């Protein structure tokens, strides 16, 4: 069965922290890039709240805020979920936060995709409940979860001791994406290229993995307009407001500890493929060199030529040493050595290899009975 985003280590840790805050009685605002990312956020969060916290979940219609100010939303929510309350009396955020019937219930409002005015009212109500609950023990607080998308970033308050704010920012890592594609049967180099090119964009990762990187060329067909990259940041609230729109559009994310651009915006496709090959092909070429050194040494001894210093020679110098000393290798070994010299030369000069070049090099290594495998 194919893994989902919620099976990956990073999203699981993110979700654990979010649920821990809800369990502590802190109202939670979840900020995702858009209503569709991450996949099934609302449904999965609701299921986890029920199963792991043992709470009933009441899903509140976000459109209630279209006709109520934040100060009146307590009444609207109470009536919507059938909460007992004294009629004709004030029922504000303080009464909502301390209501005994809400201690084992989590109210979930999914306001992603709503108008800004609606989201702003829900944010105001959630912040008011957080302020009202601070004097209460955690087990006596109402539990409230609000989901908003990237369009709401201007109205999302900062996290404090009473209010938890969980941004979908820097959640996915190279390890997560590697785990995500692990069972697809990709070779080591192709898998590394998929991770390096697709990064946090799992839809692109799926496409590249399914096509074995054959659809990668389309990424350079059209590039979005340039954006203000701002400064490097580690959390979405601390990044410049100018990049929040790009984050919501999936063009900017925190990746491996740095502010990073989507490949369609960065325009560095070849560089990313080269980085992946440096991590996979380059070390393999070194293992291949060591085996070729053994074979050159054996051939030199058989020819009566001292193999002094052969072990320290790089691939190109090893080839030159054979020529200078008139030492001959079997045809398969020599052809492999020549191909490996070209491959290492290209990588050393920032020039990625084609899939055909890598495949031919692997086949030649197998034919020459090289023990090291590019797997």
mmCIF file of C-alpha atoms in Angstrom:
data_model
loop_
_atom_site.group_PDB
_atom_site.id
_atom_site.type_symbol
_atom_site.label_atom_id
_atom_site.label_comp_id
_atom_site.label_asym_id
_atom_site.label_seq_id
_atom_site.Cartn_x
_atom_site.Cartn_y
_atom_site.Cartn_z
ATOM 1 C CA UNK A 1 0.000 0.000 0.000
ATOM 2 C CA UNK A 2 1.366 3.418 -1.002
ATOM 3 C CA UNK A 3 2.440 5.721 1.806
ATOM 4 C CA UNK A 4 0.606 8.996 2.354
ATOM 5 C CA UNK A 5 2.034 12.243 3.677
ATOM 6 C CA UNK A 6 0.715 11.316 7.130
ATOM 7 C CA UNK A 7 2.845 8.159 7.247
ATOM 8 C CA UNK A 8 6.059 10.183 7.034
ATOM 9 C CA UNK A 9 8.238 11.078 10.055
ATOM 10 C CA UNK A 10 8.114 14.870 9.685
ATOM 11 C CA UNK A 11 4.321 15.207 9.350
ATOM 12 C CA UNK A 12 3.851 12.735 12.211
ATOM 13 C CA UNK A 13 6.039 14.856 14.501
ATOM 14 C CA UNK A 14 4.206 18.007 13.403
ATOM 15 C CA UNK A 15 0.879 16.372 14.152
ATOM 16 C CA UNK A 16 2.102 15.083 17.521
ATOM 17 C CA UNK A 17 3.020 18.614 18.587
ATOM 18 C CA UNK A 18 -0.334 19.978 17.425
ATOM 19 C CA UNK A 19 -2.284 17.303 19.303
ATOM 20 C CA UNK A 20 -0.189 17.826 22.432
ATOM 21 C CA UNK A 21 -1.191 21.480 22.467
ATOM 22 C CA UNK A 22 -4.867 20.583 22.092
ATOM 23 C CA UNK A 23 -4.530 18.039 24.914
ATOM 24 C CA UNK A 24 -3.070 20.811 27.093
ATOM 25 C CA UNK A 25 -6.167 22.906 26.540
ATOM 26 C CA UNK A 26 -4.545 25.460 24.250
ATOM 27 C CA UNK A 27 -6.729 26.606 21.343
ATOM 28 C CA UNK A 28 -4.941 25.714 18.114
ATOM 29 C CA UNK A 29 -4.717 27.586 14.821
ATOM 30 C CA UNK A 30 -3.381 25.446 11.960
ATOM 31 C CA UNK A 31 -2.012 27.400 8.980
ATOM 32 C CA UNK A 32 -1.615 25.418 5.751
ATOM 33 C CA UNK A 33 -0.505 26.770 2.358
ATOM 34 C CA UNK A 34 -3.862 26.236 0.655
ATOM 35 C CA UNK A 35 -7.082 24.224 1.158
ATOM 36 C CA UNK A 36 -5.649 21.202 -0.675
ATOM 37 C CA UNK A 37 -2.200 21.011 0.916
ATOM 38 C CA UNK A 38 -1.341 18.958 2.792
ATOM 39 C CA UNK A 39 -3.691 16.299 1.470
ATOM 40 C CA UNK A 40 -6.584 15.369 3.772
ATOM 41 C CA UNK A 41 -5.427 17.641 6.592
ATOM 42 C CA UNK A 42 -8.924 18.219 7.992
ATOM 43 C CA UNK A 43 -10.035 14.616 7.824
ATOM 44 C CA UNK A 44 -6.827 13.202 9.247
ATOM 45 C CA UNK A 45 -6.670 15.766 12.055
ATOM 46 C CA UNK A 46 -10.265 14.976 13.026
ATOM 47 C CA UNK A 47 -9.577 11.234 13.099
ATOM 48 C CA UNK A 48 -6.453 11.677 15.204
ATOM 49 C CA UNK A 49 -8.261 13.924 17.687
ATOM 50 C CA UNK A 50 -10.923 11.263 18.177
ATOM 51 C CA UNK A 51 -8.579 8.290 18.398
ATOM 52 C CA UNK A 52 -5.624 9.698 20.311
ATOM 53 C CA UNK A 53 -7.315 12.164 22.639
ATOM 54 C CA UNK A 54 -10.484 10.155 23.110
ATOM 55 C CA UNK A 55 -12.599 13.242 22.453
ATOM 56 C CA UNK A 56 -15.754 13.757 20.490
ATOM 57 C CA UNK A 57 -15.230 16.101 17.552
ATOM 58 C CA UNK A 58 -17.816 18.691 16.614
ATOM 59 C CA UNK A 59 -17.240 20.153 13.139
ATOM 60 C CA UNK A 60 -18.514 23.733 13.035
ATOM 61 C CA UNK A 61 -19.677 25.353 9.805
ATOM 62 C CA UNK A 62 -17.280 28.265 9.134
ATOM 63 C CA UNK A 63 -20.054 30.236 7.437
ATOM 64 C CA UNK A 64 -21.485 31.030 10.892
ATOM 65 C CA UNK A 65 -18.999 33.899 11.021
ATOM 66 C CA UNK A 66 -20.542 35.535 7.961
ATOM 67 C CA UNK A 67 -23.358 36.909 10.114
ATOM 68 C CA UNK A 68 -21.765 37.135 13.567
ATOM 69 C CA UNK A 69 -19.009 39.268 15.043
ATOM 70 C CA UNK A 70 -16.331 37.491 17.131
ATOM 71 C CA UNK A 71 -18.081 38.540 20.364
ATOM 72 C CA UNK A 72 -21.258 36.736 19.205
ATOM 73 C CA UNK A 73 -19.648 33.601 17.820
ATOM 74 C CA UNK A 74 -19.755 31.847 21.190
ATOM 75 C CA UNK A 75 -23.542 31.847 21.060
ATOM 76 C CA UNK A 76 -23.574 30.778 17.404
ATOM 77 C CA UNK A 77 -21.206 27.860 18.005
ATOM 78 C CA UNK A 78 -23.039 26.760 21.149
ATOM 79 C CA UNK A 79 -26.345 26.671 19.303
ATOM 80 C CA UNK A 80 -24.810 24.924 16.286
ATOM 81 C CA UNK A 81 -23.470 22.014 18.356
ATOM 82 C CA UNK A 82 -26.467 21.850 20.694
ATOM 83 C CA UNK A 83 -24.653 23.101 23.786
ATOM 84 C CA UNK A 84 -26.773 23.803 26.853
ATOM 85 C CA UNK A 85 -26.613 27.448 27.888
ATOM 86 C CA UNK A 86 -28.819 29.779 29.876
ATOM 87 C CA UNK A 87 -31.105 31.602 27.500
ATOM 88 C CA UNK A 88 -31.106 35.368 27.572
ATOM 89 C CA UNK A 89 -27.685 35.631 29.235
ATOM 90 C CA UNK A 90 -24.361 36.655 27.846
ATOM 91 C CA UNK A 91 -22.356 33.761 26.400
ATOM 92 C CA UNK A 92 -19.000 35.070 25.292
ATOM 93 C CA UNK A 93 -15.552 33.567 24.889
ATOM 94 C CA UNK A 94 -15.090 33.223 28.661
ATOM 95 C CA UNK A 95 -18.297 31.212 29.073
ATOM 96 C CA UNK A 96 -17.379 29.094 26.042
ATOM 97 C CA UNK A 97 -13.856 28.410 27.344
ATOM 98 C CA UNK A 98 -15.083 27.208 30.741
ATOM 99 C CA UNK A 99 -18.234 25.336 29.743
ATOM 100 C CA UNK A 100 -18.115 21.887 31.417
ATOM 101 C CA UNK A 101 -19.710 20.109 28.417
ATOM 102 C CA UNK A 102 -16.774 21.144 26.196
ATOM 103 C CA UNK A 103 -14.022 19.564 28.287
ATOM 104 C CA UNK A 104 -14.245 16.268 26.358
ATOM 105 C CA UNK A 105 -15.222 17.809 23.044
ATOM 106 C CA UNK A 106 -13.032 19.377 20.352
ATOM 107 C CA UNK A 107 -14.679 21.997 18.181
ATOM 108 C CA UNK A 108 -13.067 22.052 14.715
ATOM 109 C CA UNK A 109 -13.632 24.968 12.337
ATOM 110 C CA UNK A 110 -12.154 24.488 8.862
ATOM 111 C CA UNK A 111 -12.083 28.032 7.501
ATOM 112 C CA UNK A 112 -9.668 27.290 4.665
ATOM 113 C CA UNK A 113 -10.951 28.803 1.467
ATOM 114 C CA UNK A 114 -13.243 31.239 3.326
ATOM 115 C CA UNK A 115 -13.310 34.982 2.776
ATOM 116 C CA UNK A 116 -10.772 37.051 4.683
ATOM 117 C CA UNK A 117 -13.438 38.740 6.817
ATOM 118 C CA UNK A 118 -14.808 35.336 7.885
ATOM 119 C CA UNK A 119 -11.349 34.031 8.734
ATOM 120 C CA UNK A 120 -10.541 37.171 10.685
ATOM 121 C CA UNK A 121 -13.632 36.712 12.843
ATOM 122 C CA UNK A 122 -12.769 33.106 13.593
ATOM 123 C CA UNK A 123 -9.195 34.067 14.439
ATOM 124 C CA UNK A 124 -10.503 36.783 16.788
ATOM 125 C CA UNK A 125 -12.842 34.317 18.471
ATOM 126 C CA UNK A 126 -10.102 31.698 18.880
ATOM 127 C CA UNK A 127 -7.708 34.258 20.368
ATOM 128 C CA UNK A 128 -10.434 35.438 22.767
ATOM 129 C CA UNK A 129 -11.083 31.847 23.929
ATOM 130 C CA UNK A 130 -7.338 31.417 24.484
ATOM 131 C CA UNK A 131 -7.187 34.549 26.651
ATOM 132 C CA UNK A 132 -10.248 33.487 28.639
ATOM 133 C CA UNK A 133 -8.896 29.982 29.266
ATOM 134 C CA UNK A 134 -5.519 30.987 30.686
ATOM 135 C CA UNK A 135 -6.780 31.045 34.290
ATOM 136 C CA UNK A 136 -8.356 27.595 34.007
ATOM 137 C CA UNK A 137 -6.651 24.241 34.626
ATOM 138 C CA UNK A 138 -5.958 22.453 31.307
ATOM 139 C CA UNK A 139 -8.514 19.714 31.962
ATOM 140 C CA UNK A 140 -11.281 22.290 32.473
ATOM 141 C CA UNK A 141 -10.736 24.173 29.208
ATOM 142 C CA UNK A 142 -12.788 23.942 26.043
ATOM 143 C CA UNK A 143 -10.822 22.563 23.121
ATOM 144 C CA UNK A 144 -10.887 24.532 19.905
ATOM 145 C CA UNK A 145 -9.086 23.967 16.576
ATOM 146 C CA UNK A 146 -9.196 26.455 13.691
ATOM 147 C CA UNK A 147 -7.812 25.649 10.229
ATOM 148 C CA UNK A 148 -6.885 28.519 7.907
ATOM 149 C CA UNK A 149 -4.920 28.716 4.658
ATOM 150 C CA UNK A 150 -2.135 30.897 3.317
ATOM 151 C CA UNK A 151 -4.497 33.722 2.365
ATOM 152 C CA UNK A 152 -5.091 34.333 6.080
ATOM 153 C CA UNK A 153 -1.475 34.903 7.075
ATOM 154 C CA UNK A 154 -1.922 38.695 7.627
ATOM 155 C CA UNK A 155 -4.479 38.050 10.410
ATOM 156 C CA UNK A 156 -2.853 35.057 12.117
ATOM 157 C CA UNK A 157 -1.535 36.102 15.543
ATOM 158 C CA UNK A 158 1.821 34.953 16.896
ATOM 159 C CA UNK A 159 1.950 31.932 19.138
ATOM 160 C CA UNK A 160 2.003 32.578 22.880
ATOM 161 C CA UNK A 161 1.630 30.616 26.105
ATOM 162 C CA UNK A 162 -2.164 30.418 25.733
ATOM 163 C CA UNK A 163 -2.578 30.114 21.972
ATOM 164 C CA UNK A 164 -0.872 27.507 19.789
ATOM 165 C CA UNK A 165 -0.200 28.271 16.115
ATOM 166 C CA UNK A 166 1.063 25.433 13.906
ATOM 167 C CA UNK A 167 2.338 26.461 10.474
ATOM 168 C CA UNK A 168 2.861 23.874 7.749
ATOM 169 C CA UNK A 169 6.368 25.184 7.278
ATOM 170 C CA UNK A 170 9.505 23.106 7.014
ATOM 171 C CA UNK A 171 7.513 19.969 7.860
ATOM 172 C CA UNK A 172 8.877 17.811 5.040
ATOM 173 C CA UNK A 173 12.571 16.948 4.866
ATOM 174 C CA UNK A 174 14.777 15.007 2.429
ATOM 175 C CA UNK A 175 14.346 11.970 4.687
ATOM 176 C CA UNK A 176 10.552 12.210 4.443
ATOM 177 C CA UNK A 177 10.592 12.329 0.646
ATOM 178 C CA UNK A 178 13.099 9.458 0.503
ATOM 179 C CA UNK A 179 10.771 7.366 2.661
ATOM 180 C CA UNK A 180 7.804 8.413 0.520
ATOM 181 C CA UNK A 181 9.317 6.959 -2.682
ATOM 182 C CA UNK A 182 11.249 4.086 -1.100
ATOM 183 C CA UNK A 183 8.938 1.302 -2.270
ATOM 184 C CA UNK A 184 8.669 2.446 -5.897
ATOM 185 C CA UNK A 185 11.656 0.435 -7.099
ATOM 186 C CA UNK A 186 13.742 3.397 -8.221
ATOM 187 C CA UNK A 187 17.485 3.091 -8.616
ATOM 188 C CA UNK A 188 19.672 4.979 -6.172
ATOM 189 C CA UNK A 189 20.506 7.752 -8.632
ATOM 190 C CA UNK A 190 16.952 8.207 -9.910
ATOM 191 C CA UNK A 191 15.602 8.284 -6.353
ATOM 192 C CA UNK A 192 18.155 10.905 -5.328
ATOM 193 C CA UNK A 193 17.275 13.005 -8.392
ATOM 194 C CA UNK A 194 13.541 12.795 -7.617
ATOM 195 C CA UNK A 195 14.122 13.970 -4.040
ATOM 196 C CA UNK A 196 16.477 16.778 -5.035
ATOM 197 C CA UNK A 197 14.280 18.106 -7.848
ATOM 198 C CA UNK A 198 10.802 17.627 -6.334
ATOM 199 C CA UNK A 199 11.649 18.376 -2.697
ATOM 200 C CA UNK A 200 8.507 19.325 -0.722
ATOM 201 C CA UNK A 201 6.193 19.237 -3.772
ATOM 202 C CA UNK A 202 4.845 15.696 -3.400
ATOM 203 C CA UNK A 203 2.692 15.975 -6.532
ATOM 204 C CA UNK A 204 5.815 16.716 -8.545
ATOM 205 C CA UNK A 205 7.669 13.952 -6.687
ATOM 206 C CA UNK A 206 4.934 11.488 -7.682
ATOM 207 C CA UNK A 207 5.137 12.580 -11.313
ATOM 208 C CA UNK A 208 8.925 12.367 -11.490
ATOM 209 C CA UNK A 209 9.022 9.011 -9.711
ATOM 210 C CA UNK A 210 6.311 7.494 -11.910
ATOM 211 C CA UNK A 211 8.053 8.626 -15.094
ATOM 212 C CA UNK A 212 11.532 7.721 -13.795
ATOM 213 C CA UNK A 213 12.529 11.386 -14.299
ATOM 214 C CA UNK A 214 11.526 11.308 -17.984
ATOM 215 C CA UNK A 215 9.103 14.239 -17.549
ATOM 216 C CA UNK A 216 11.668 16.472 -15.896
ATOM 217 C CA UNK A 217 12.307 18.574 -19.014
ATOM 218 C CA UNK A 218 8.860 20.171 -18.854
ATOM 219 C CA UNK A 219 9.916 22.052 -15.715
ATOM 220 C CA UNK A 220 12.006 24.417 -17.804
ATOM 221 C CA UNK A 221 9.254 25.178 -20.330
ATOM 222 C CA UNK A 222 7.752 28.076 -18.380
ATOM 223 C CA UNK A 223 8.901 29.821 -15.260
ATOM 224 C CA UNK A 224 6.714 31.892 -12.901
ATOM 225 C CA UNK A 225 7.492 35.557 -12.390
ATOM 226 C CA UNK A 226 10.217 36.397 -9.925
ATOM 227 C CA UNK A 227 9.268 37.123 -6.309
ATOM 228 C CA UNK A 228 10.872 38.905 -3.420
ATOM 229 C CA UNK A 229 12.779 36.143 -1.665
ATOM 230 C CA UNK A 230 13.271 38.117 1.533
ATOM 231 C CA UNK A 231 15.619 36.858 4.217
ATOM 232 C CA UNK A 232 16.345 33.326 5.307
ATOM 233 C CA UNK A 233 14.021 32.132 8.032
ATOM 234 C CA UNK A 234 13.313 29.011 10.037
ATOM 235 C CA UNK A 235 9.586 29.436 10.729
ATOM 236 C CA UNK A 236 6.816 30.934 8.651
ATOM 237 C CA UNK A 237 5.909 33.678 11.185
ATOM 238 C CA UNK A 238 9.488 34.927 11.061
ATOM 239 C CA UNK A 239 9.758 35.065 7.272
ATOM 240 C CA UNK A 240 9.028 38.369 5.549
ATOM 241 C CA UNK A 241 5.375 38.957 4.700
ATOM 242 C CA UNK A 242 6.436 39.322 1.075
ATOM 243 C CA UNK A 243 7.069 35.567 0.781
ATOM 244 C CA UNK A 244 3.856 34.391 2.434
ATOM 245 C CA UNK A 245 1.957 34.580 -0.858
ATOM 246 C CA UNK A 246 4.672 32.565 -2.584
ATOM 247 C CA UNK A 247 4.551 30.015 0.262
ATOM 248 C CA UNK A 248 0.782 29.692 -0.178
ATOM 249 C CA UNK A 249 1.346 29.098 -3.900
ATOM 250 C CA UNK A 250 3.887 26.337 -3.209
ATOM 251 C CA UNK A 251 6.836 28.311 -4.572
ATOM 252 C CA UNK A 252 8.705 28.901 -1.291
ATOM 253 C CA UNK A 253 9.309 26.580 1.646
ATOM 254 C CA UNK A 254 11.759 25.789 4.378
ATOM 255 C CA UNK A 255 13.810 22.841 3.119
ATOM 256 C CA UNK A 256 16.643 21.221 4.993
ATOM 257 C CA UNK A 257 16.956 24.247 7.279
ATOM 258 C CA UNK A 258 16.987 26.987 4.624
ATOM 259 C CA UNK A 259 14.487 29.139 2.786
ATOM 260 C CA UNK A 260 14.172 27.433 -0.580
ATOM 261 C CA UNK A 261 12.529 28.021 -3.971
ATOM 262 C CA UNK A 262 10.535 25.574 -6.054
ATOM 263 C CA UNK A 263 12.532 24.241 -9.004
ATOM 264 C CA UNK A 264 10.159 25.920 -11.486
ATOM 265 C CA UNK A 265 11.039 29.273 -9.934
ATOM 266 C CA UNK A 266 14.690 28.700 -9.095
ATOM 267 C CA UNK A 267 15.562 27.564 -12.616
ATOM 268 C CA UNK A 268 18.366 25.323 -11.310
ATOM 269 C CA UNK A 269 17.198 21.957 -12.634
ATOM 270 C CA UNK A 270 20.611 20.830 -13.899
ATOM 271 C CA UNK A 271 22.285 21.825 -10.649
ATOM 272 C CA UNK A 272 19.813 19.755 -8.630
ATOM 273 C CA UNK A 273 20.346 16.712 -10.828
ATOM 274 C CA UNK A 274 24.106 17.194 -10.502
ATOM 275 C CA UNK A 275 23.841 17.375 -6.692
ATOM 276 C CA UNK A 276 21.916 14.092 -6.667
ATOM 277 C CA UNK A 277 24.567 12.435 -8.838
ATOM 278 C CA UNK A 278 27.381 13.763 -6.668
ATOM 279 C CA UNK A 279 25.734 11.968 -3.753
ATOM 280 C CA UNK A 280 25.305 8.670 -5.589
ATOM 281 C CA UNK A 281 27.377 8.272 -8.766
ATOM 282 C CA UNK A 282 30.518 10.036 -7.544
ATOM 283 C CA UNK A 283 31.095 7.755 -4.508
ATOM 284 C CA UNK A 284 30.404 4.738 -6.699
ATOM 285 C CA UNK A 285 33.096 5.872 -9.140
ATOM 286 C CA UNK A 286 35.554 5.910 -6.261
ATOM 287 C CA UNK A 287 34.675 2.320 -5.346
ATOM 288 C CA UNK A 288 35.056 1.421 -9.009
ATOM 289 C CA UNK A 289 38.487 3.115 -9.039
ATOM 290 C CA UNK A 290 39.632 0.973 -6.121
ATOM 291 C CA UNK A 291 38.674 -2.194 -7.988
ATOM 292 C CA UNK A 292 40.409 -0.954 -11.135
ATOM 293 C CA UNK A 293 43.541 -0.289 -9.066
ATOM 294 C CA UNK A 294 43.522 -3.957 -8.034
ATOM 295 C CA UNK A 295 43.265 -5.069 -11.653
ATOM 296 C CA UNK A 296 45.948 -2.645 -12.868
ATOM 297 C CA UNK A 297 48.270 -3.810 -10.073
ATOM 298 C CA UNK A 298 47.745 -7.453 -11.038
ATOM 299 C CA UNK A 299 48.359 -6.706 -14.729
ATOM 300 C CA UNK A 300 51.516 -4.712 -13.897
ATOM 301 C CA UNK A 301 52.961 -7.497 -11.751
ATOM 302 C CA UNK A 302 52.253 -10.031 -14.490
ATOM 303 C CA UNK A 303 54.065 -7.759 -16.962
ATOM 304 C CA UNK A 304 57.037 -7.422 -14.596
ATOM 305 C CA UNK A 305 56.480 -3.718 -13.992
ATOM 306 C CA UNK A 306 56.544 -2.364 -10.392
ATOM 307 C CA UNK A 307 53.091 -0.879 -9.587
ATOM 308 C CA UNK A 308 54.492 1.731 -7.211
ATOM 309 C CA UNK A 309 52.064 4.584 -6.533
ATOM 310 C CA UNK A 310 49.211 3.073 -8.555
ATOM 311 C CA UNK A 311 46.872 2.963 -5.550
ATOM 312 C CA UNK A 312 46.920 6.771 -5.216
ATOM 313 C CA UNK A 313 46.162 7.539 -8.862
ATOM 314 C CA UNK A 314 42.816 9.039 -9.892
ATOM 315 C CA UNK A 315 40.947 7.454 -12.788
ATOM 316 C CA UNK A 316 42.388 9.665 -15.516
ATOM 317 C CA UNK A 317 45.965 9.285 -14.214
ATOM 318 C CA UNK A 318 45.412 5.555 -13.861
ATOM 319 C CA UNK A 319 44.544 5.408 -17.543
ATOM 320 C CA UNK A 320 47.640 7.489 -18.357
ATOM 321 C CA UNK A 321 49.834 5.203 -16.242
ATOM 322 C CA UNK A 322 48.675 2.196 -18.284
ATOM 323 C CA UNK A 323 49.602 3.982 -21.505
ATOM 324 C CA UNK A 324 52.972 5.209 -20.266
ATOM 325 C CA UNK A 325 54.026 1.813 -18.932
ATOM 326 C CA UNK A 326 52.514 -0.243 -21.756
ATOM 327 C CA UNK A 327 50.430 -2.297 -19.342
ATOM 328 C CA UNK A 328 47.342 -3.849 -20.922
ATOM 329 C CA UNK A 329 43.979 -4.620 -19.334
ATOM 330 C CA UNK A 330 41.252 -6.901 -20.714
ATOM 331 C CA UNK A 331 39.137 -5.034 -23.268
ATOM 332 C CA UNK A 332 36.058 -4.853 -20.999
ATOM 333 C CA UNK A 333 38.089 -3.417 -18.132
ATOM 334 C CA UNK A 334 39.773 -0.810 -20.304
ATOM 335 C CA UNK A 335 36.521 0.350 -21.917
ATOM 336 C CA UNK A 336 34.959 0.654 -18.463
ATOM 337 C CA UNK A 337 37.938 2.666 -17.242
ATOM 338 C CA UNK A 338 37.637 5.075 -20.186
ATOM 339 C CA UNK A 339 33.901 5.530 -19.567
ATOM 340 C CA UNK A 340 34.480 6.089 -15.851
ATOM 341 C CA UNK A 341 37.128 8.721 -16.627
ATOM 342 C CA UNK A 342 34.628 10.661 -18.744
ATOM 343 C CA UNK A 343 31.905 10.370 -16.122
ATOM 344 C CA UNK A 344 34.138 11.609 -13.328
ATOM 345 C CA UNK A 345 35.422 14.455 -15.492
ATOM 346 C CA UNK A 346 31.871 15.624 -16.218
ATOM 347 C CA UNK A 347 30.781 15.512 -12.588
ATOM 348 C CA UNK A 348 33.937 17.283 -11.458
ATOM 349 C CA UNK A 349 33.044 20.116 -13.849
ATOM 350 C CA UNK A 350 29.415 20.508 -12.652
ATOM 351 C CA UNK A 351 28.030 18.666 -15.684
ATOM 352 C CA UNK A 352 25.380 16.053 -14.799
ATOM 353 C CA UNK A 353 25.304 12.739 -16.634
ATOM 354 C CA UNK A 354 22.368 11.651 -18.749
ATOM 355 C CA UNK A 355 20.276 8.660 -17.735
ATOM 356 C CA UNK A 356 21.672 6.840 -20.782
ATOM 357 C CA UNK A 357 25.272 7.512 -19.710
ATOM 358 C CA UNK A 358 24.610 6.170 -16.215
ATOM 359 C CA UNK A 359 22.797 3.096 -17.541
ATOM 360 C CA UNK A 360 25.625 2.275 -19.952
ATOM 361 C CA UNK A 361 28.209 2.735 -17.216
ATOM 362 C CA UNK A 362 26.297 0.375 -14.919
ATOM 363 C CA UNK A 363 25.961 -2.243 -17.659
ATOM 364 C CA UNK A 364 29.664 -2.055 -18.456
ATOM 365 C CA UNK A 365 30.513 -2.457 -14.773
ATOM 366 C CA UNK A 366 28.321 -5.558 -14.522
ATOM 367 C CA UNK A 367 29.857 -6.977 -17.717
ATOM 368 C CA UNK A 368 33.342 -6.392 -16.282
ATOM 369 C CA UNK A 369 32.346 -8.162 -13.037
ATOM 370 C CA UNK A 370 32.815 -5.069 -10.868
ATOM 371 C CA UNK A 371 31.635 -5.869 -7.344
ATOM 372 C CA UNK A 372 30.481 -2.360 -6.431
ATOM 373 C CA UNK A 373 26.878 -1.621 -7.415
ATOM 374 C CA UNK A 374 25.147 1.698 -7.961
ATOM 375 C CA UNK A 375 22.209 0.666 -5.772
#
